[in-house]
Tab-separated table of C-alpha atoms in Angstrom:
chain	number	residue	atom	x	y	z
A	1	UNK	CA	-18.207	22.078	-8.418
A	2	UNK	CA	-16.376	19.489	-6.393
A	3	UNK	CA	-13.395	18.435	-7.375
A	4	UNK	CA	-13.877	14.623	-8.686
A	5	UNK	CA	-10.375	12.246	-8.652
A	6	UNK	CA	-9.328	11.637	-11.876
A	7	UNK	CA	-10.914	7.961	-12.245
A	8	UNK	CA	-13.279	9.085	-10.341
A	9	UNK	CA	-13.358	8.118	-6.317
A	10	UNK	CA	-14.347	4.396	-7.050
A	11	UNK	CA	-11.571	4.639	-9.582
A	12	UNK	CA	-8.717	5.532	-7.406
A	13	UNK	CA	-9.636	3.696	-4.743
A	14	UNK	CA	-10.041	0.381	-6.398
A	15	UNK	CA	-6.738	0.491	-7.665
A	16	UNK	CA	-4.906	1.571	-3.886
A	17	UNK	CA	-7.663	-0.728	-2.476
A	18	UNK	CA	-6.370	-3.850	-5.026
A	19	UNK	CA	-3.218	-3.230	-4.661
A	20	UNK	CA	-3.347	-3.099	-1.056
A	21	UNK	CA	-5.607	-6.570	-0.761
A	22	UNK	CA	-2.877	-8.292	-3.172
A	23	UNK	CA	0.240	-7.056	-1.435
A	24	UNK	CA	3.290	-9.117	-0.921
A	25	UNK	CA	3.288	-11.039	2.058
A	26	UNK	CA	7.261	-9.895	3.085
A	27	UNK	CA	6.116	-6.326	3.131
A	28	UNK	CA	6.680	-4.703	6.927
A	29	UNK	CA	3.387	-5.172	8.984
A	30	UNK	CA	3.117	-1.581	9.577
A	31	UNK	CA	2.402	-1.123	5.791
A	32	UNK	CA	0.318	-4.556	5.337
A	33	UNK	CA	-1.680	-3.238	8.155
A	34	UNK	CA	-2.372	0.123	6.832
A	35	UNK	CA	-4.399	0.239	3.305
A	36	UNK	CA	-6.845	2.263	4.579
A	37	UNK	CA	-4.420	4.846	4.585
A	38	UNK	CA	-2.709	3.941	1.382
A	39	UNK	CA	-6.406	4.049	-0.354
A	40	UNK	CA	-7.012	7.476	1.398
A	41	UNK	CA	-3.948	8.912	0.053
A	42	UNK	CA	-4.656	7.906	-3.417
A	43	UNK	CA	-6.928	10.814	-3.890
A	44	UNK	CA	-4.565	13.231	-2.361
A	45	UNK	CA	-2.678	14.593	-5.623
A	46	UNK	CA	-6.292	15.658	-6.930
A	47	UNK	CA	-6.641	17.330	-3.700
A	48	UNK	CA	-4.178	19.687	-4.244
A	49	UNK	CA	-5.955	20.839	-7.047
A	50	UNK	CA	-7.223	24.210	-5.157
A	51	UNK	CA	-7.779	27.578	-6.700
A	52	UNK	CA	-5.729	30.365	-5.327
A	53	UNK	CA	-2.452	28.373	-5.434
A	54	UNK	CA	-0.489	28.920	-8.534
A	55	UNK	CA	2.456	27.597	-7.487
A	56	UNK	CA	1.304	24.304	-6.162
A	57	UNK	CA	-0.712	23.859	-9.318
A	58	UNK	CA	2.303	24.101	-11.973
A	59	UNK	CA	4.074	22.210	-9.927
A	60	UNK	CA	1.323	19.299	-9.579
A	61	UNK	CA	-1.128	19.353	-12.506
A	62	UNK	CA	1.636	18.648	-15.209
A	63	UNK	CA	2.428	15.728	-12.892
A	64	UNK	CA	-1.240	13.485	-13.741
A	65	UNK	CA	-0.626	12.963	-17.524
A	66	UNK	CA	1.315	12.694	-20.718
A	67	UNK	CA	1.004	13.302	-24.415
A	68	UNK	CA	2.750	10.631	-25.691
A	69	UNK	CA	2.249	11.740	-29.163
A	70	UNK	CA	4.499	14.817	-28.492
A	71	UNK	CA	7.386	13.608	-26.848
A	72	UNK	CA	9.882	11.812	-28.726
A	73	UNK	CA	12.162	10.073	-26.213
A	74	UNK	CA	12.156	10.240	-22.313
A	75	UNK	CA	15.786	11.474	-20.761
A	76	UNK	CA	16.845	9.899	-17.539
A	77	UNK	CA	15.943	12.579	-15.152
A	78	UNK	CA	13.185	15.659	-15.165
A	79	UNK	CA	15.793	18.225	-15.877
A	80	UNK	CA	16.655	16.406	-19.572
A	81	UNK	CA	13.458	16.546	-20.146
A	82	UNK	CA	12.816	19.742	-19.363
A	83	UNK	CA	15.556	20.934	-21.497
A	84	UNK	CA	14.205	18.055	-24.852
A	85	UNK	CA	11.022	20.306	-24.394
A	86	UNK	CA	12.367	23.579	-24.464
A	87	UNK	CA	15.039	23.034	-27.135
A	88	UNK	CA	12.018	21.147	-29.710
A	89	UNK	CA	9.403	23.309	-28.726
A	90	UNK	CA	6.726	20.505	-27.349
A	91	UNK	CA	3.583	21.080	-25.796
A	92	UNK	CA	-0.195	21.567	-26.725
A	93	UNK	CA	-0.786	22.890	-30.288
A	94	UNK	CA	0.074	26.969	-29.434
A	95	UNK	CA	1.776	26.628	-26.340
A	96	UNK	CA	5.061	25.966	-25.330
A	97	UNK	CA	6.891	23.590	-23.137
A	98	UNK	CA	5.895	22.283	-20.183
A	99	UNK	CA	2.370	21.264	-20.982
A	100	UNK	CA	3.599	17.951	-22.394
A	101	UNK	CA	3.594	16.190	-18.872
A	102	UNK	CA	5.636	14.155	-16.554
A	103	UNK	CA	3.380	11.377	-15.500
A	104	UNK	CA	5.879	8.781	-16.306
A	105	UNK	CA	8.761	10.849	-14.321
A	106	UNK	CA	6.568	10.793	-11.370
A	107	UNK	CA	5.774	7.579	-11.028
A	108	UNK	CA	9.622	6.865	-11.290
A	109	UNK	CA	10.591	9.939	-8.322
A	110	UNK	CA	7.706	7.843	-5.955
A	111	UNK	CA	8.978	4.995	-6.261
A	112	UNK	CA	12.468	6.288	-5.375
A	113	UNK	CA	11.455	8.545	-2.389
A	114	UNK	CA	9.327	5.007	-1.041
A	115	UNK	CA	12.499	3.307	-1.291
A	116	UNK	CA	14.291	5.902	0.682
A	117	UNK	CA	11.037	5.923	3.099
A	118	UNK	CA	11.577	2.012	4.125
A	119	UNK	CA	15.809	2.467	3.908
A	120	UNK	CA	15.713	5.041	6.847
A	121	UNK	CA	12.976	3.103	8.278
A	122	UNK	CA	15.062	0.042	8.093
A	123	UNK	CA	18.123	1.993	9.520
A	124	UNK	CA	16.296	3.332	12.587
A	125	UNK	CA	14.864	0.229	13.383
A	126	UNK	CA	18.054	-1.513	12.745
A	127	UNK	CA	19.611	1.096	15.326
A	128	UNK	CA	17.097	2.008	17.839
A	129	UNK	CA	14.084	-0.345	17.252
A	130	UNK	CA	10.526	0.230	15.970
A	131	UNK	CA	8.919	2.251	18.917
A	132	UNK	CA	10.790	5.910	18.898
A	133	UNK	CA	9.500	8.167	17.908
A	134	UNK	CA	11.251	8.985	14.709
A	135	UNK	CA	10.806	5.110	13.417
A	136	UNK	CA	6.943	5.654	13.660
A	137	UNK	CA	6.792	9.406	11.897
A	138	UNK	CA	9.167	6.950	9.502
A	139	UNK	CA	6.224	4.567	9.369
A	140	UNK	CA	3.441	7.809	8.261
A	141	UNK	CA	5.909	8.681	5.894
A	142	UNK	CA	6.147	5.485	3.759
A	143	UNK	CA	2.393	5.097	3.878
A	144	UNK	CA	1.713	8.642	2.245
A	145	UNK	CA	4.259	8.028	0.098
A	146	UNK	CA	3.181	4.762	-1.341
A	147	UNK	CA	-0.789	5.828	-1.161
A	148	UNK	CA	0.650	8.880	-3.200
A	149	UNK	CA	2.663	6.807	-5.545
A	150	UNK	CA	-0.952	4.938	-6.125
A	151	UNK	CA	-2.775	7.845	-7.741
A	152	UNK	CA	-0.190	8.598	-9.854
A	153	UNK	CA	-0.225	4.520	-11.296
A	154	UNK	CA	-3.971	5.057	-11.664
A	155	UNK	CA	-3.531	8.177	-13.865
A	156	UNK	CA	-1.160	5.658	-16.070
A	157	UNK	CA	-3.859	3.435	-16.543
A	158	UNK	CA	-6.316	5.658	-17.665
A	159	UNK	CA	-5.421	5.802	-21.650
A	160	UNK	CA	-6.629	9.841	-21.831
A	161	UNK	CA	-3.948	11.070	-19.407
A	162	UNK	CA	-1.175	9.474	-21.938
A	163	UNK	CA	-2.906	11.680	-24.785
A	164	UNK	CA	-3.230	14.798	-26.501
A	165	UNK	CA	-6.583	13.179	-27.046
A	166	UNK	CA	-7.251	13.486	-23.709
A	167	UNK	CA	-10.518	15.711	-24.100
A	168	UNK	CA	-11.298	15.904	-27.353
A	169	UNK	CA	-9.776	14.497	-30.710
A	170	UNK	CA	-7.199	17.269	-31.909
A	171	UNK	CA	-7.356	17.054	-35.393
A	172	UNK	CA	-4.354	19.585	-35.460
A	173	UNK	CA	-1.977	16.501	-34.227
A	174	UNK	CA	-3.300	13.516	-35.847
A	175	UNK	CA	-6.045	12.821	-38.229
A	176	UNK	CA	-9.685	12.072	-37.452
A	177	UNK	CA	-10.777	9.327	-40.073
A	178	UNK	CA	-13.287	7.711	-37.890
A	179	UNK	CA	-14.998	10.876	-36.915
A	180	UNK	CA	-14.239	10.708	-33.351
A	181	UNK	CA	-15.577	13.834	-31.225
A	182	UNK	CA	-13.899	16.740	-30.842
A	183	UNK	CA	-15.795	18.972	-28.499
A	184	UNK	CA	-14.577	18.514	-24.901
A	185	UNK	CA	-16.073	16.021	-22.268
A	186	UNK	CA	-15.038	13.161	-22.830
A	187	UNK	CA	-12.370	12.845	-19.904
A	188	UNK	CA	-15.119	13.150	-17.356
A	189	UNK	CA	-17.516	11.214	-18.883
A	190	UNK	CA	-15.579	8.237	-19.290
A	191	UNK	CA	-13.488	8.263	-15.536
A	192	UNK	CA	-15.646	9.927	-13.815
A	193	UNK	CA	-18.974	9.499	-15.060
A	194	UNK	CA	-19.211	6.155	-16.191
A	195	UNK	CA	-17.061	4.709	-13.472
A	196	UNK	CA	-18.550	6.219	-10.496
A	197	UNK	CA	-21.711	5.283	-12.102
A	198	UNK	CA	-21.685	1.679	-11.830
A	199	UNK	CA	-19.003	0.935	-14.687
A	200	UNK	CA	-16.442	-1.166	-12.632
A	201	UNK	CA	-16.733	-4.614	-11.536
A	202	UNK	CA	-14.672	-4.698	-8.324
A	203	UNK	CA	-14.562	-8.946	-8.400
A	204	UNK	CA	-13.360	-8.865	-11.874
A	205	UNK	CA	-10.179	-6.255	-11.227
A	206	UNK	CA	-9.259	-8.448	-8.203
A	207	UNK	CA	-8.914	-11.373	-10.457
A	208	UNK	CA	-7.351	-9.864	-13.104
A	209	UNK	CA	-4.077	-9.037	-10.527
A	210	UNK	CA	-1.447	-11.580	-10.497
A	211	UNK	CA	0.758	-12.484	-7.969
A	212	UNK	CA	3.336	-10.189	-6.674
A	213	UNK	CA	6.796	-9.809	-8.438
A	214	UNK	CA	9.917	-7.574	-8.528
A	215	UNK	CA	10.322	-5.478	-10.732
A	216	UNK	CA	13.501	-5.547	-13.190
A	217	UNK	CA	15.108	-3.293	-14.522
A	218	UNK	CA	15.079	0.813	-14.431
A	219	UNK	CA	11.351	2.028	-13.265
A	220	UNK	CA	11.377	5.090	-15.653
A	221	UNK	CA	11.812	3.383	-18.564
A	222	UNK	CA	8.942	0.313	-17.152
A	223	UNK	CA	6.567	3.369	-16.339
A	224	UNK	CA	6.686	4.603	-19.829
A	225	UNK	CA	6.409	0.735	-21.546
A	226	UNK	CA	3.268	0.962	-19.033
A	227	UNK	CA	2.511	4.115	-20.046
A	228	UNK	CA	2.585	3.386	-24.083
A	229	UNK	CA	0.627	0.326	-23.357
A	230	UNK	CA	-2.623	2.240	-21.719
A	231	UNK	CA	-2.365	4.962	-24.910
A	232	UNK	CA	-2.896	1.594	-27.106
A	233	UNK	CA	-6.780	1.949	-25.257
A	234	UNK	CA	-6.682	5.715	-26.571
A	235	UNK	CA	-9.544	4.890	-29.781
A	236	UNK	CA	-10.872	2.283	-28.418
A	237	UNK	CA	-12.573	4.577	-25.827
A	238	UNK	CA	-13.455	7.301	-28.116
A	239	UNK	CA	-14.925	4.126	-30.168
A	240	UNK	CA	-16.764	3.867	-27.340
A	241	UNK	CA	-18.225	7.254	-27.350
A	242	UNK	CA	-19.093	6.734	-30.862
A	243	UNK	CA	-21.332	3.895	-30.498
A	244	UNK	CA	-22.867	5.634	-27.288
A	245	UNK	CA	-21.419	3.739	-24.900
A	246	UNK	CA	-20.640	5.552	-21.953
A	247	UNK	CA	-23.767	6.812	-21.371
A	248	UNK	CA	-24.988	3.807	-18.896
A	249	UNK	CA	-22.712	0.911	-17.431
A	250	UNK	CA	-22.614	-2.126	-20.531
A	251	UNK	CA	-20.292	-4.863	-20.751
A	252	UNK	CA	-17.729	-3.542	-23.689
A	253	UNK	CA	-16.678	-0.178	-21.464
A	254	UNK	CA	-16.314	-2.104	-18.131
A	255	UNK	CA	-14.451	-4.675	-19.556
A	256	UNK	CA	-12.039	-1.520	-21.007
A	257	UNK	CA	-12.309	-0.187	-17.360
A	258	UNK	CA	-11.988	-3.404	-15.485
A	259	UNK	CA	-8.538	-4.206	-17.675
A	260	UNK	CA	-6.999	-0.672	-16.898
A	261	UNK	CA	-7.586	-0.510	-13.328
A	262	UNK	CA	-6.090	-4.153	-12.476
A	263	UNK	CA	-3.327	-3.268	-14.750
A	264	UNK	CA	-2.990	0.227	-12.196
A	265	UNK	CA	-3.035	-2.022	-9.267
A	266	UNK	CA	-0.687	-4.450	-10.479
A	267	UNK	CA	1.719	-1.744	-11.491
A	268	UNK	CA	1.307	-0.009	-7.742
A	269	UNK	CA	1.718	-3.347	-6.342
A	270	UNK	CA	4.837	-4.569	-7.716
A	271	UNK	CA	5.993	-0.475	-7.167
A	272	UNK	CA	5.414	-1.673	-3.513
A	273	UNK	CA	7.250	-4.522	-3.373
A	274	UNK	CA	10.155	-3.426	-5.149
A	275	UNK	CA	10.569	-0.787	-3.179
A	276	UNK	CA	10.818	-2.615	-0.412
A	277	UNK	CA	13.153	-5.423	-1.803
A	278	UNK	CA	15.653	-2.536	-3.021
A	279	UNK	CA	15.373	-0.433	0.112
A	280	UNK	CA	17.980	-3.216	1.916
A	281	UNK	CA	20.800	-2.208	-0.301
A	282	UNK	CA	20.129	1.273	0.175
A	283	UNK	CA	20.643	1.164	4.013
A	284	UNK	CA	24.452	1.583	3.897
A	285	UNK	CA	24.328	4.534	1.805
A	286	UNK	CA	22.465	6.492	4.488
A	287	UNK	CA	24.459	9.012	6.561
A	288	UNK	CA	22.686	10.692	9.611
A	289	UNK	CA	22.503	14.403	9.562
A	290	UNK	CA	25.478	16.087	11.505
């Protein structure tokens, strides 16, 4: 079978595509000019996703989701995490460490490497102007980076990649009062499925984006708040499934979908323009390879 981005293609792209239509005005033209790009490279992570390569895929597939129900605090870099999971033990019920996920530590090394993208940028420029060579493979670089950065925003706002839940009800973690399902399918039914199918309303994302701001404060700790905020969503899509209700496109599910995938695009958005905005500081802190 094909592999099928995680939100499905119409998933994905609407929130690169949104975030690309709503983009600061300040942002350099190169990058204003090129969201085709930027919505191209928001499927890329999924992608990678090719059997035969084991190393690329424990090094990638960890990277699209969290279980938020396992991990009790975040560390300020990968490495404390990596060592919180090892010393407690997390991951899914039987196995052990890694399989908890870095979604949220991700999102915060994109942003970071896009804000190194437009500082050297900057500092060519600055130096030697926009038309070397090196200033333009500077240019390709900051659009695969942010286009990248995009799919990994989209995962956030899709509640079952911040969830044990995410494929199935594990009754092993948390109780099942409400009966929820616990036989697998649910993940690709609901983003993949049901969006490709006719389940988002394009008009009604757009207009739930508002207008571009900078982001305060450190990005880790805003992708997690993000993060926890999309789990909230968690029952109310296997409520969803209950009732039925991702079999065809109906208003309760889109208006579920329609909420997440502005909230992705506002997220990538304001990712963008921070970046950028930071980036200036960063210039002086560059040293040229000797």
């Amino acid at each position: 079978m094909p592999i099928q981005p995680n939100w499905g293609a119409q998933g994905h792209a609407t929130v690169n595509r949104v975030a690309a239509e709503k983009m600061s005005s300040d942002m350099p033209a190169f990058f204003s000019a090129a969201a085709d790009q930027l919505v191209e490279f928001g499927g890329q992570p999924d992608r990678w996703k090719i059997d035969g390569l084991p190393q690329l895929a424990a090094s990638n597939v960890p990277d699209h989701s969290i279980m938020t129900e396992l991990v009790p605090s975040y560390p300020p870099t990968r490495e404390g995490y990596n060592e919180m999971l090892v010393d407690k033990n997390i991951g899914k019920p039987g196995q052990r460490g890694f399989s908890a996920g870095y979604l949220p530590y991700r999102i915060s090394e994109g942003f970071e490497r896009l804000v190194a993208d437009f500082a050297l940028w900057r500092h060519e420029t600055s130096a030697h102007g926009p038309d070397t060579a090196l200033a333009q493979e500077l240019q390709a670089d900051a659009i695969s980076t942010g286009g990248l950065l995009g799919h990994f925003c989209g995962d956030a706002s899709q509640p079952l990649h911040t969830t044990v839940h995410r494929d199935g009800w594990v009754e092993a973690v948390q109780p099942n009062p409400d009966h929820y399902r616990t036989t697998p399918g649910i993940h690709f039914e609901f983003e993949t499925t049901y969006v490709n199918n006719g389940g988002v309303n394009t008009d009604e994302v757009r207009s739930k984006v508002g207008p571009p701001q900078d982001l305060q404060g450190n990005i880790l700790d805003l992708a997690t708040a993000f993060i926890e905020t999309s789990h909230q969503s968690v029952p109310a899509i296997y409520e969803l499934d209950k009732q039925g209700l991702l079999a065809q496109p109906n208003p309760q599910a889109t208006a579920l979908v329609d909420d997440r995938l502005a909230a992705g695009a506002q997220l990538l958005r304001d990712l963008w323009t921070t970046a950028w905005h930071r980036s200036e500081a960063v210039v002086g802190q560059i040293h040229d390879p000797s």
